[in-house]
Coordinates of C-alpha atoms in Angstrom, one line a residue:
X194 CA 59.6 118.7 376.3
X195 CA 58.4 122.1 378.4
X196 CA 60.1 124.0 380.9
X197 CA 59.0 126.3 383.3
X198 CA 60.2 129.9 384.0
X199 CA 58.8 132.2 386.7
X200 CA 58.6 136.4 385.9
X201 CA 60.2 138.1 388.6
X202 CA 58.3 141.2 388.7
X203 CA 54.4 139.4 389.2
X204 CA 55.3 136.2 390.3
X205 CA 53.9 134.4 387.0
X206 CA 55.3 131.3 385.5
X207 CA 55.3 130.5 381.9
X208 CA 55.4 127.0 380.5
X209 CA 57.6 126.6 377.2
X210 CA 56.5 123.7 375.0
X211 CA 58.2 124.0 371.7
X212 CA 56.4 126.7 369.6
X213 CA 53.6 127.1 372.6
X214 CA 53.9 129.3 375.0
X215 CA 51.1 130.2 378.1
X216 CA 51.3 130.5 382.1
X217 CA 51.1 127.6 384.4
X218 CA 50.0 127.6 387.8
X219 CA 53.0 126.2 390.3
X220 CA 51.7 123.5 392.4
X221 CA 52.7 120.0 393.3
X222 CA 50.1 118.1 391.4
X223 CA 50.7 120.3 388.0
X224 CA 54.8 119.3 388.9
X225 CA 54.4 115.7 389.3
X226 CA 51.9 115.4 386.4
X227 CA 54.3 117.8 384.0
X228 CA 58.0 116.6 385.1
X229 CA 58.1 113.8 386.5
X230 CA 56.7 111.1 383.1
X231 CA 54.8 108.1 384.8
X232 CA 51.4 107.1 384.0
X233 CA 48.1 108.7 384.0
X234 CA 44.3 108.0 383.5
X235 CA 42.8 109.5 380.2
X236 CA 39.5 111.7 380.8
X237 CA 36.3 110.4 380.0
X238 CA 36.6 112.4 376.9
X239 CA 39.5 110.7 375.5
X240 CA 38.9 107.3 375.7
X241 CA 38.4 105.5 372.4
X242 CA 38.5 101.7 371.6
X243 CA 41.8 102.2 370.2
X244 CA 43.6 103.3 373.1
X245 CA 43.8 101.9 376.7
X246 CA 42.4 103.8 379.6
X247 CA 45.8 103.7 381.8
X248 CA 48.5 105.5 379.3
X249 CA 51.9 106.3 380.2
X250 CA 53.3 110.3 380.2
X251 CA 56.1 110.6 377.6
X252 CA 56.7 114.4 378.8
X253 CA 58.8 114.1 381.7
X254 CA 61.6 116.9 380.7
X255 CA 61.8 120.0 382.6
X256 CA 65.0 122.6 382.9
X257 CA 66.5 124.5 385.5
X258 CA 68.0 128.2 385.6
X259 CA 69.5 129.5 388.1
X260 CA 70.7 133.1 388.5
X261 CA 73.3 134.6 390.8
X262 CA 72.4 136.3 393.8
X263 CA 73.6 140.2 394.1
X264 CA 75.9 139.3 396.9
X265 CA 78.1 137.9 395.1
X266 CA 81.9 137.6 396.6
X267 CA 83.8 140.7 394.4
X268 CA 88.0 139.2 393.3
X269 CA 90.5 140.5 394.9
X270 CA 92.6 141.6 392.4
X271 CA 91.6 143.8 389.2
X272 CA 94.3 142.4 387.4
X273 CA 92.7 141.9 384.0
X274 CA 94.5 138.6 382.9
X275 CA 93.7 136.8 386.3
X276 CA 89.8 138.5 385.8
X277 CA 90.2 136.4 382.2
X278 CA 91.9 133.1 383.5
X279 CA 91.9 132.1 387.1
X280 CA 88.5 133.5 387.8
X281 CA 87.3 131.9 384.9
X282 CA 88.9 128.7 385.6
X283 CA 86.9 128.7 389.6
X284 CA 83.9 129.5 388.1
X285 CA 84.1 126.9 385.2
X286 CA 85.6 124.2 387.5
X287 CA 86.1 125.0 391.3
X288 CA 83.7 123.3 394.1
X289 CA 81.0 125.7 393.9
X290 CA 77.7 124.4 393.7
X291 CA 76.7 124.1 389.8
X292 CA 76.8 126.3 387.1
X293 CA 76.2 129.9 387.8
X294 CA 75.9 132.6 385.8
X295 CA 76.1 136.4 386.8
X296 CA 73.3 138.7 386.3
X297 CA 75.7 141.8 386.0
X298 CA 78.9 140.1 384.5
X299 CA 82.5 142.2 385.6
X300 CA 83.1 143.8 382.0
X301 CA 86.1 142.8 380.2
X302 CA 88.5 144.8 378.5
X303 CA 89.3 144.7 375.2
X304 CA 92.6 143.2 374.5
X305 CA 94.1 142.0 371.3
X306 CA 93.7 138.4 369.7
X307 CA 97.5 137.9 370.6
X308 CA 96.7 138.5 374.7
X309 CA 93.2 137.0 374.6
X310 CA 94.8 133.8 373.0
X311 CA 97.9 133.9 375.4
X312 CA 94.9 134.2 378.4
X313 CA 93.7 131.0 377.1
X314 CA 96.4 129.2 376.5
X315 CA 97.4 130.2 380.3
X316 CA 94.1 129.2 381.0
X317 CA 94.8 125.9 379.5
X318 CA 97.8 125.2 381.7
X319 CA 96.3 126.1 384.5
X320 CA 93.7 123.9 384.2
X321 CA 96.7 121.1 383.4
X322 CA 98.2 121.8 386.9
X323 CA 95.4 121.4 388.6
X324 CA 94.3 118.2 387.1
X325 CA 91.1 119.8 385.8
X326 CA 91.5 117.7 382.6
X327 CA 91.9 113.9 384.1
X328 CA 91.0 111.2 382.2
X329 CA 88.5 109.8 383.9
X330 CA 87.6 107.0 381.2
X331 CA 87.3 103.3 383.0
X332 CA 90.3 101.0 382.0
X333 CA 87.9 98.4 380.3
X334 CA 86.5 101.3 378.2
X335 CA 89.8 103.0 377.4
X336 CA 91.0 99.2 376.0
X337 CA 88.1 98.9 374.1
X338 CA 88.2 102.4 372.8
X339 CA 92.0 101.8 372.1
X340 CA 91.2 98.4 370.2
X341 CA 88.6 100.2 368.0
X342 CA 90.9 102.9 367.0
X343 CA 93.5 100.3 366.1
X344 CA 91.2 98.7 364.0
X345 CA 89.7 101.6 362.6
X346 CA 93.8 102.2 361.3
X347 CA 94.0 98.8 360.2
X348 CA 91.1 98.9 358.2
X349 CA 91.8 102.2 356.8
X350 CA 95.4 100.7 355.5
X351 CA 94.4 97.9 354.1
X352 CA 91.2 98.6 352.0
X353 CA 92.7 100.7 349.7
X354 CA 93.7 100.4 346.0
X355 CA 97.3 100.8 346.6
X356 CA 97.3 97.9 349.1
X357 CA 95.0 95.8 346.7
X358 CA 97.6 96.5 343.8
X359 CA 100.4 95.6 346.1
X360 CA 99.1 92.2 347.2
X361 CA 98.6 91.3 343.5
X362 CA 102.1 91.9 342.3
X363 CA 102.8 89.8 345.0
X364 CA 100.6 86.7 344.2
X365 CA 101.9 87.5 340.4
X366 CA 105.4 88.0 340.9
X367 CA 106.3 84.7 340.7
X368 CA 104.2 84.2 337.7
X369 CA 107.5 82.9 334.9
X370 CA 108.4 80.4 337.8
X371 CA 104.9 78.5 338.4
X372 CA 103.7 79.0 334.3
X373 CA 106.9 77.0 334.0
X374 CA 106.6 73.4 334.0
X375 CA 110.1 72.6 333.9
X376 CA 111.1 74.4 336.6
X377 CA 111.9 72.5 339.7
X378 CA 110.4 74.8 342.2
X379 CA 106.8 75.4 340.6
X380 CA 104.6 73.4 342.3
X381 CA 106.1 75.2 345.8
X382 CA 105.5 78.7 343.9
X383 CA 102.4 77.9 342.5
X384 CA 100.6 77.1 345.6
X385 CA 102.3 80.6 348.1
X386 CA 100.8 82.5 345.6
X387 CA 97.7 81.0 344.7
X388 CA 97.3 80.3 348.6
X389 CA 97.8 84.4 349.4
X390 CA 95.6 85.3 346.2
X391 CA 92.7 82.9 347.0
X392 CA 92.9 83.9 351.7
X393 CA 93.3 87.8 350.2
X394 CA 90.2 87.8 347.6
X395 CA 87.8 85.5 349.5
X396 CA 88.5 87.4 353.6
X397 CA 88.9 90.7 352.0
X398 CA 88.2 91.8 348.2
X399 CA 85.0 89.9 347.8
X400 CA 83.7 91.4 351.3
X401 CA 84.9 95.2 350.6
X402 CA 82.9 97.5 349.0
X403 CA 82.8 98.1 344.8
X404 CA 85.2 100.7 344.4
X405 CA 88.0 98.6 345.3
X406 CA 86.5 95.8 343.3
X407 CA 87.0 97.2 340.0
X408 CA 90.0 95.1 339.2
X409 CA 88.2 91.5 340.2
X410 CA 89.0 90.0 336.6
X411 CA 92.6 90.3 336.6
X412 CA 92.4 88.6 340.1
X413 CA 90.0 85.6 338.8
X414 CA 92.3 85.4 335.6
X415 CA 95.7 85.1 337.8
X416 CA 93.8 82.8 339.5
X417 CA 92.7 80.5 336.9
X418 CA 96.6 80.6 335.1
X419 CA 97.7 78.7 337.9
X420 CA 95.2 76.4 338.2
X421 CA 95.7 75.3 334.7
X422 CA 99.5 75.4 334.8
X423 CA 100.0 74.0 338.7
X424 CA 99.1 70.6 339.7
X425 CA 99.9 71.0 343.4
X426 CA 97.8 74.5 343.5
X427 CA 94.7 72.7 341.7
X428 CA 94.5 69.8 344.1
X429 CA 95.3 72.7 347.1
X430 CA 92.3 74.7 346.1
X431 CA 90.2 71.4 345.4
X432 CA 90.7 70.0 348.9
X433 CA 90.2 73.4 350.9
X434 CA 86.9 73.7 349.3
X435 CA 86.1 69.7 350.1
X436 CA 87.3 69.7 353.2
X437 CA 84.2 71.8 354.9
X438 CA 85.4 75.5 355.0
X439 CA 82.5 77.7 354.6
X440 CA 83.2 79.1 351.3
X441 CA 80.9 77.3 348.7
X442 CA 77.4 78.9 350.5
X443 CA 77.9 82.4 351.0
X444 CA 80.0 83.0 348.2
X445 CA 77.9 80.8 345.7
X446 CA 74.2 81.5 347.2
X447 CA 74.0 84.1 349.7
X448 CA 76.0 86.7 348.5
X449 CA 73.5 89.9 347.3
X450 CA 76.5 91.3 344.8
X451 CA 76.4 89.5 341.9
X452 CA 79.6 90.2 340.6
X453 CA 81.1 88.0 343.6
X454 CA 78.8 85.1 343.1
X455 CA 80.1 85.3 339.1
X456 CA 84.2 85.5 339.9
X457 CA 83.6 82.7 342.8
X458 CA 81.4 80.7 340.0
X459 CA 84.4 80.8 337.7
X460 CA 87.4 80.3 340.0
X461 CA 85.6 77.0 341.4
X462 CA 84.1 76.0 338.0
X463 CA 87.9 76.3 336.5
X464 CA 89.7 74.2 339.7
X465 CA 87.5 71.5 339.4
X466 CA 87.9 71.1 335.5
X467 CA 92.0 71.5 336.1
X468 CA 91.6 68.8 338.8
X469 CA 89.7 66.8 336.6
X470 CA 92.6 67.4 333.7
X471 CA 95.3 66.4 336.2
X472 CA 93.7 63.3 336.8
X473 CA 92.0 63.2 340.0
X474 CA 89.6 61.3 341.6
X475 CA 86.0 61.8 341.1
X476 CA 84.5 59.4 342.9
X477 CA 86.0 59.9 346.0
X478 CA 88.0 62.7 347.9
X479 CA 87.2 66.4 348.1
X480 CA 85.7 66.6 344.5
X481 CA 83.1 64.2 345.2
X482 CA 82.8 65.9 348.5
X483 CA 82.6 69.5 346.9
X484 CA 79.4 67.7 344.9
X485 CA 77.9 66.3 347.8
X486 CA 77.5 70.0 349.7
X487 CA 76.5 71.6 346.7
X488 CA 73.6 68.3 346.3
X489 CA 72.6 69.1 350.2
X490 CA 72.0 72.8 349.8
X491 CA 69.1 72.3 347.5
X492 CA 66.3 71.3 349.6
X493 CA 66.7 74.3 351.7
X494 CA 69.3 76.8 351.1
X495 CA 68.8 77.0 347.2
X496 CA 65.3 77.6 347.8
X497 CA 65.5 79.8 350.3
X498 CA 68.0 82.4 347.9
X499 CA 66.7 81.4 345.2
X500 CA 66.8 84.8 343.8
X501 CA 70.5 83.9 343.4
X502 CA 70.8 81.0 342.3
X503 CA 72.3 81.2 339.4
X504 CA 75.3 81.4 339.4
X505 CA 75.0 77.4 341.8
X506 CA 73.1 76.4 338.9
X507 CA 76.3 77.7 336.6
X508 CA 78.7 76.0 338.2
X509 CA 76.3 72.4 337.4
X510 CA 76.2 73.2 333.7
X511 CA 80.2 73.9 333.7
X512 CA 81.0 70.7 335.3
X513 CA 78.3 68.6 333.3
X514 CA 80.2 70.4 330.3
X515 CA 83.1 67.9 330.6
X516 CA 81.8 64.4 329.6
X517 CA 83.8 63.1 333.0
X518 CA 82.2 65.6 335.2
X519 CA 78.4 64.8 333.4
X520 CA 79.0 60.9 334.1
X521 CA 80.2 61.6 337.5
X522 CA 77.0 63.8 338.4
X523 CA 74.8 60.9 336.7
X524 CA 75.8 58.7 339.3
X525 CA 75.5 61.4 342.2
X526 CA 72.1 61.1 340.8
X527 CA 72.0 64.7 340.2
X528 CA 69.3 64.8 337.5
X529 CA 66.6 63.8 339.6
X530 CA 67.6 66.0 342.6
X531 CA 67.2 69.2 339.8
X532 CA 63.7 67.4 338.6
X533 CA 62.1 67.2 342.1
X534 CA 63.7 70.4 342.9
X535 CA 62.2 72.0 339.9
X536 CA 58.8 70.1 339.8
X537 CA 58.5 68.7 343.3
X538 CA 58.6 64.9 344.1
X539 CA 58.3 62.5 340.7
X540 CA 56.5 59.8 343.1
X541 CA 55.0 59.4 346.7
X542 CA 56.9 58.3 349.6
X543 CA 57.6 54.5 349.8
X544 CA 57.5 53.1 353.1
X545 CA 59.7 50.0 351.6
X546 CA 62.1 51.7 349.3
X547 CA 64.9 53.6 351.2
X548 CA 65.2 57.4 350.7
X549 CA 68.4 58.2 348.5
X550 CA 70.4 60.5 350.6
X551 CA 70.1 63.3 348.2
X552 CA 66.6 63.1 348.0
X553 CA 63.9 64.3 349.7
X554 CA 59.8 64.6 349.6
X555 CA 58.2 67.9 348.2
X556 CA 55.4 69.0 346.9
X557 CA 55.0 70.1 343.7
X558 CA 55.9 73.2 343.5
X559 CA 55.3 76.9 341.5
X560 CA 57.7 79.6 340.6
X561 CA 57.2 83.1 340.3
X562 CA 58.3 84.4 337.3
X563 CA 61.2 86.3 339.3
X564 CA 62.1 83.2 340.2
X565 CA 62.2 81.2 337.2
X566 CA 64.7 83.5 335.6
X567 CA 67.4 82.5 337.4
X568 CA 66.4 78.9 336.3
X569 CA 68.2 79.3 332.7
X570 CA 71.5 76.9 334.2
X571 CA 69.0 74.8 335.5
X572 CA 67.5 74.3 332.7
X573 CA 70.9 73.8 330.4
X574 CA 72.0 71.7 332.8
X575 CA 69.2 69.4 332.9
X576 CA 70.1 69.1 329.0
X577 CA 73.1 68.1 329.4
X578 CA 72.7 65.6 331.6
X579 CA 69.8 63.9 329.4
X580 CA 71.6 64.4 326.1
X581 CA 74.4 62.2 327.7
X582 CA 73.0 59.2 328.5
X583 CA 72.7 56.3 326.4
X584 CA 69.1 55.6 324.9
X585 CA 70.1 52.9 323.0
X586 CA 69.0 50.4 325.4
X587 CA 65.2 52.1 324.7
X588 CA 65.7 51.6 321.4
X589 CA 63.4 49.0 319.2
X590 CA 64.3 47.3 315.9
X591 CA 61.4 47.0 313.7
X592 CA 61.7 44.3 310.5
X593 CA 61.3 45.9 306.9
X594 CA 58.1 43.3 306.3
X595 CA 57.0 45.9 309.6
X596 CA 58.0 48.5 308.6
X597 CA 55.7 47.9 304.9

């Protein structure tokens, strides 16, 4: 940006642009083509391949100065605390037009810091009685300004270590009624608190930054103590993540902080082993369910974060731990979704066959090495899965007279 300023005493005008200074002749054409942006056409000179003909002026900034005339009206009164306040207070705010600012200022006398900060505290009220200091914020933008700040206190409140530590005695201070299993009331206890520890850690610990994560395994290990001990909170737990709330994704795939993706792996790796312990259903319900997202996010989703996939991958090789879990995952037909997902498709697309829901064409495909490291569960689960099954049927019996 430049400005302009004239030299009383010759008439000359100086142009200011940052660090350069030289005169400038006053006409309108040198105004429009200095103030006013717009576009212009580039000399001969200046034209290069690169650059278009027609180029647009990003200088358009100019300043004004304006300087009081001699005739300016004297006060009427040489009282100095009105000379410090009222006059002030007109010249600052009254309906002149603009801001002005004497050549020869009225000199001031020196008063103490006690009078010069009762002046401006009468200033102040002054300015009060004459409405100088109206809020003249819209209503829409003083809501939205009020909401903010509310939130902003809200926020400020609740993410904080002594509110964490406070909502986990909470979920633990039940903990001798729902480890119990004779007490009456322990299913009811067991699911409040494993219902306010699992809402508190997946909408506000696992999204909060590291320093008030520092405490995440005595959450995950609360956690998991009334899983193992609580029927009623397993199956709760179980069925929220079945029924189609949008936990298992961000949590177990997108998530950059590894730490998260780890403590969600475990939490979800221990309910479904506890549900599985307490006898429920694996072929239908929300743990078949839970199976069948996970299945449907590897065309797509797994690859697409595949630099953090890991942890998925974990959660596969913890389930097909449990001989239960591994036959149920056989018969989701798991191994040859984590084949073709690995290698690409094991045969061409049959116009006869149907497709299996869980499976999909794909090339075959490459890894990076980045890539492959995150593979390891993949690859232990994989083994699991074909260490399970029964070869016996492939087996051939060979006579001794064949065997000579």
């Amino acid at each position: 940006s430049s400005s302009s300023l004239p030299l009383p005493p010759s008439g000359r005008w100086l142009r200011f642009n940052d660090t350069l200074v030289d005169e400038f002749t006053m006409s309108d054409a040198a105004v429009e083509a200095e103030c006013f942006g717009g576009s212009y056409k580039a000399k001969s000179s200046d034209i290069h391949a690169s650059h278009p003909e027609m180029r647009v002026r990003y200088w358009n900034a100019y300043m004004l100065f304006y300087e009081a005339m001699d005739g300016r009206p004297k006060p009427l009164t040489k009282d100095p605390q009105r000379l410090g306040s009222v006059d002030s207070l007109g010249s600052a705010v009254g309906g002149g037009g603009g801001v002005s600012s004497c050549s020869s200022p009225l000199p001031s006398p020196s008063l103490p810091p006690d009078d010069k900060l009762s002046q401006l505290q009468a200033l102040v009220q002054k300015g009060e009685k004459r409405r100088v200091f109206v809020d003249t914020m819209p209503p829409q933008i003083q809501r939205s300004v009020n909401e903010e700040n509310l939130q902003f206190m809200c926020n400020r409140d609740v993410y904080c270590s002594e509110y964490f530590d406070f909502v986990f005695n909470l979920t633990s201070a039940n903990r001798n009624i729902y480890l119990d299993n004779q007490h009456p009331d322990q299913g009811k206890f067991g699911v409040i608190s494993l219902q306010l520890a699992i809402r508190f850690l997946f909408h506000t610990s696992f999204r909060t930054r590291k320093k008030l994560r520092v405490d995440s395994d005595k959450w995950v290990h609360n956690i998991e103590s009334i899983l193992r001990c609580c029927k009623e909170a397993c199956f709760w737990l179980v069925s929220q993540l079945g029924s189609g709330v949008k936990y298992l994704k961000p949590f177990l795939l997108e998530c950059p902080n590894k730490e998260v993706r780890v403590n969600f792996c475990h939490i979800i790796s221990c309910a479904v082993q506890c549900y599985c312990g307490f006898g429920g259903s694996t072929d239908e319900g929300p743990l078949s369910n839970i199976i069948d997202i996970l299945m449907q996010m590897l065309d797509k989703d797994v690859v697409d974060n595949c630099k953090h996939c890991a942890e998925y991958f974990e959660f596969f090789k913890n389930y097909a731990s449990n001989p239960q879990g591994c036959k149920h995952l056989l018969r989701k037909e798991l191994f040859v979704s984590l084949v073709e997902f690995l290698l690409g498709s094991l045969s061409p697309p049959s116009d006869t066959v149907p497709p299996s829901p869980h499976h999909h064409h794909h090339p075959p495909r490459r890894w990076s090495s980045n890539q492959v490291k995150e593979f390891s569960p993949l690859h232990g689960t994989i083994s699991l899965l074909v260490r399970s099954c029964d070869m016996s049927v492939f087996e051939s019996e060979s006579t001794e007279e064949e065997e000579e």
